[in-house]
Structures are given as C-alpha cells and as structure tokens.
C-alpha cells in the first residue's frame, strides 16, 4: 500500500478535550516529554489516542497497536480511534510477514468501513478508506472501482473532500495533469482553500515545477491553522528556495522559524532544514552562518543519498 495512506497518520485531528500544553508537545515532536506527562494525568479516550499517536511517531507501532486494540473495544463508536487503529495496522502490514500483513490489512479495512458508517462526515476516515481501496491488493479488499464509487459519494457530501479523493486516485494512476486540472477547477470555486492549495503544491513539486510549487505553499501558508501543516509548509518554502533561487528571504525566514519551533525535538527533518538553510545562507553570501549550520550536520548519520550528496557539495563550497 502506498505512502499516501501512511501520511494520514499525523493528520487526524485532536479533540478539544486534550490540554493545550500536551497537544503542543505532540505538534512540536517532543514525544518523550509528552509520554512522560501523559503518565501523570487521568487517562481518557482523547489522551489515550494522543499517546498512541506519540508511540507511532516513536516507531513503537506494535505497542501502539496493542493500545489501539484496547481503545477500539473500550470506545467502539469513536471514529478517530477507529481510523487511527486502522492506519497503524496498514503501517504494520507494510512491514510484517505475509500472513500478518493480510490479517492486519483486512482488519484495517473493516475499521475504516466502520468509521465511515458511524460518521460519513469524518473526512480522514473517508479519505483513508478511498486510499485503501485504490492502493491495496485485491486479496485484502483493494478495488479501484470501489475507490471511484466512494469518491463519488464523498463528493456529494463535500465537494472539496471529493476532489481531494479523486486527485489521489488520478495521481496513483499517473494522471498528473488531470489531477492538477481538477485542483485548479475546484480552486476557482473554493478560493484559497488550504487543503487544495497544499495538494496542488505537493503535486507541482512532484512534477519538478518548483517555482509554482513554492508559490502555492506561500499562498496557502496564511490560511493554515494546523501547526503541523504550517511548519511543514515553511520547510517546503525554504527547501524549494534552494532550487528556484527565488523568494530566498522568505525561504530563510521560513526555515529559521521551522528550526526555532522544532529546536530540541525529534522532528526527523531538522537536519534537512539545517542543510537547506545553510545552502540559502551561502547563496546570500553569509558564509559564517552557513558554516555554523554545516558543522551541526556534518556528522549526522543517514542512508539518504540525496542528503549526503548535498551535504558533501556544501562542504566543498565552504572550503573554497
């Protein structure tokens, strides 16, 4: 199954019953602190779900699966719990044995279907179900025809969500120009709708239309209310500035803000943000700032070849 489904793991909304300070710890990727503080408060459904999400981000998916199984039994009508449990099972199915993968995938499908049946307007479950139908193998319930049918039903409930689902289907089938056209058409009706703008930006970046993608992220940023989306967009604005040589000051400010927000956290893209910011500093002629950031990432261990190549090139430029 495709990574687009797994990307929903972070996107499920948190209920208002979660204290602000705990929600902020999650948003800032401070998972050990969050898990420690959760041990000191009286648990409820929302806090237990937040704990499961933190465990997932700590790569403790089996522990999260155990907790979520318990929560599904305790709160069988909580659509957020059902959806999160299903998404985690999909992640485990991708990494487990064939037997485990099939069982977990079919269990995930049942949970997605249950969530949608309980609340058709809980759109993360709708999007996850459609994505599952579109990307999963037939032997665990995948069906492109069911994906299309469910997307049509969703569009009757919510035009924006329906278009987002149909865009996912088109992208999965390599109909990228058609996907972009659908987004543009809906944006004429739903001006400055942030989810549409973000999807457009992502799609443009996938097509190497970096400047157009950068402008879409810049346009979306003022309309984003979710901190995770906000700072992810700031990361992209800065990253793309390296490639476009445009909006460089906005890119620098975006990455500086990103690094300040995630300072001392477990956000996995911090090193990449430092790399891109160092590149922008160097392009602006600020060699001292670029070198300072380079030294912070010089010993970072990773198997990501693009990061290693870019870091090596940056190091060579700094020696000139």
XYZ file of C-alpha atoms in Angstrom, residues 87-306:
220
model
C -3.939 3.417 9.796
C -1.475 1.877 12.226
C -2.442 -1.615 11.087
C -1.731 -0.565 7.497
C 1.714 0.630 8.559
C 2.360 -2.678 10.326
C 1.058 -4.626 7.335
C 3.648 -2.971 5.133
C 6.460 -4.119 7.409
C 5.236 -7.506 8.654
C 5.148 -11.071 7.416
C 2.779 -12.012 4.597
C 0.340 -13.728 6.974
C 0.349 -10.824 9.425
C 0.106 -8.312 6.599
C -3.029 -9.887 5.153
C -4.767 -10.132 8.536
C -3.863 -6.590 9.551
C -4.851 -5.147 6.195
C -8.284 -6.795 6.263
C -8.741 -5.698 9.877
C -7.812 -2.149 8.848
C -10.388 -2.172 6.060
C -13.109 -3.265 8.466
C -12.188 -0.438 10.831
C -12.189 2.161 8.048
C -15.602 0.956 6.916
C -16.924 1.022 10.476
C -15.703 4.586 10.983
C -17.296 5.824 7.759
C -20.555 4.082 8.592
C -20.607 5.741 12.017
C -19.810 9.210 10.711
C -19.703 9.860 6.973
C -18.579 13.424 7.682
C -15.390 12.342 9.455
C -13.295 13.020 6.392
C -9.966 11.486 7.471
C -11.734 8.104 7.594
C -13.333 8.731 4.209
C -10.001 9.640 2.634
C -8.283 6.656 4.243
C -10.964 4.234 3.059
C -10.793 5.521 -0.516
C -6.999 5.389 -0.480
C -7.120 1.831 0.849
C -9.493 0.740 -1.900
C -7.292 2.405 -4.513
C -3.887 1.152 -3.353
C -4.377 -2.133 -1.502
C -4.093 -5.523 -3.249
C -7.364 -7.163 -4.253
C -6.810 -10.096 -1.900
C -7.192 -7.808 1.131
C -10.080 -5.748 -0.213
C -8.487 -3.306 -2.624
C -10.739 -2.285 -5.514
C -10.272 0.650 -7.868
C -13.950 0.575 -8.770
C -14.931 0.823 -5.088
C -12.462 3.692 -4.678
C -14.146 5.585 -7.511
C -17.629 4.881 -6.137
C -16.684 6.007 -2.641
C -15.046 9.158 -4.031
C -18.248 9.998 -5.890
C -20.272 9.530 -2.713
C -17.840 11.694 -0.784
C -18.103 14.454 -3.354
C -21.854 14.566 -2.767
C -21.145 15.216 0.922
C -18.284 17.675 0.476
C -17.030 18.971 -2.865
C -13.509 19.761 -1.648
C -13.036 16.373 0.016
C -14.407 14.625 -3.061
C -11.952 16.403 -5.330
C -9.055 15.583 -2.990
C -10.038 11.907 -3.145
C -10.302 11.970 -6.930
C -6.948 13.723 -7.178
C -5.384 10.947 -5.093
C -6.858 8.364 -7.469
C -5.624 10.242 -10.537
C -2.117 10.638 -9.112
C -1.991 6.940 -8.223
C -2.881 6.167 -11.845
C -0.217 8.593 -13.140
C -2.810 11.037 -14.497
C -0.936 14.000 -13.050
C -2.134 16.659 -15.472
C -5.739 15.611 -14.910
C -5.209 15.751 -11.139
C -3.808 19.270 -11.391
C -6.703 20.355 -13.615
C -9.220 19.075 -11.037
C -7.486 21.053 -8.306
C -7.421 24.228 -10.381
C -11.102 23.862 -11.243
C -12.131 23.403 -7.607
C -9.922 26.306 -6.510
C -11.997 28.538 -8.773
C -14.988 27.612 -6.616
C -13.181 27.254 -3.258
C -10.756 30.156 -3.395
C -7.742 29.847 -1.074
C -8.965 26.547 0.367
C -5.791 25.412 2.192
C -6.089 21.652 1.615
C -6.490 22.209 -2.115
C -3.545 24.608 -2.190
C -1.332 22.184 -0.273
C -2.267 19.304 -2.551
C -1.555 21.491 -5.570
C 1.828 22.476 -4.156
C 2.757 18.851 -3.459
C 1.742 17.773 -6.938
C 3.669 20.597 -8.596
C 6.776 19.690 -6.588
C 6.413 16.066 -7.720
C 6.421 17.340 -11.308
C 9.580 19.391 -10.602
C 7.622 22.632 -11.128
C 9.474 24.052 -8.166
C 8.664 27.739 -8.554
C 4.942 27.121 -8.995
C 5.018 24.764 -6.006
C 6.825 27.340 -3.908
C 4.241 29.986 -4.790
C 1.407 27.604 -3.922
C 2.915 26.939 -0.488
C 3.383 30.674 0.065
C -0.234 31.277 -0.904
C -1.511 28.522 1.396
C 0.518 29.499 4.471
C -1.685 32.382 5.738
C -4.749 30.130 5.657
C -3.297 27.181 7.578
C -4.470 26.740 11.158
C -2.857 23.393 11.973
C 0.717 23.904 13.269
C 1.987 20.681 11.693
C 0.747 21.827 8.287
C 2.095 25.324 8.881
C 5.625 24.234 9.674
C 5.687 21.547 7.029
C 4.834 24.266 4.510
C 7.572 26.503 5.887
C 10.031 23.659 5.404
C 8.943 23.284 1.787
C 9.123 27.024 1.110
C 12.729 27.049 2.307
C 13.685 23.827 0.543
C 12.269 24.989 -2.763
C 14.038 28.345 -2.499
C 17.329 26.458 -2.826
C 16.212 25.050 -6.183
C 14.426 28.104 -7.592
C 16.738 30.885 -6.386
C 13.509 32.803 -5.832
C 11.855 34.037 -2.635
C 15.137 33.395 -0.861
C 14.489 35.773 2.027
C 11.084 34.162 2.590
C 12.816 30.797 2.445
C 15.381 31.824 5.046
C 12.710 33.185 7.366
C 10.604 30.054 6.901
C 13.468 27.710 7.796
C 14.628 29.848 10.717
C 11.079 29.706 12.081
C 10.930 25.957 11.453
C 14.160 25.291 13.329
C 13.141 27.519 16.235
C 9.832 25.668 16.547
C 11.416 22.215 16.480
C 14.570 23.008 18.460
C 15.496 20.051 20.650
C 12.699 17.900 19.260
C 12.528 14.578 17.444
C 11.312 16.131 14.199
C 13.011 13.979 11.571
C 13.567 16.794 9.067
C 15.555 19.117 11.342
C 18.881 18.116 9.780
C 17.479 18.651 6.302
C 16.162 22.048 7.335
C 19.633 22.985 8.604
C 21.163 21.809 5.327
C 18.753 23.853 3.205
C 19.126 26.919 5.400
C 22.912 26.656 5.189
C 22.628 26.491 1.398
C 20.461 29.609 1.366
C 22.830 31.466 3.683
C 25.700 30.591 1.356
C 23.751 31.728 -1.691
C 23.174 35.033 0.110
C 26.899 35.340 0.835
C 26.668 34.662 4.579
C 29.412 32.065 4.783
C 29.798 32.183 8.566
C 26.154 31.269 9.210
C 26.312 28.590 6.545
C 29.446 27.056 8.104
C 27.904 27.107 11.587
C 24.906 25.103 10.384
C 27.088 22.773 8.331
C 29.100 21.861 11.419
C 25.853 20.896 13.180
C 25.016 18.328 10.473
C 28.495 17.250 9.398
C 28.405 14.078 11.496
C 24.731 13.191 11.031
C 24.389 9.531 10.055
C 21.854 8.714 7.369
C 21.338 6.440 4.385
C 19.539 9.161 2.421
C 21.855 9.659 -0.529
C 20.427 12.984 -1.649
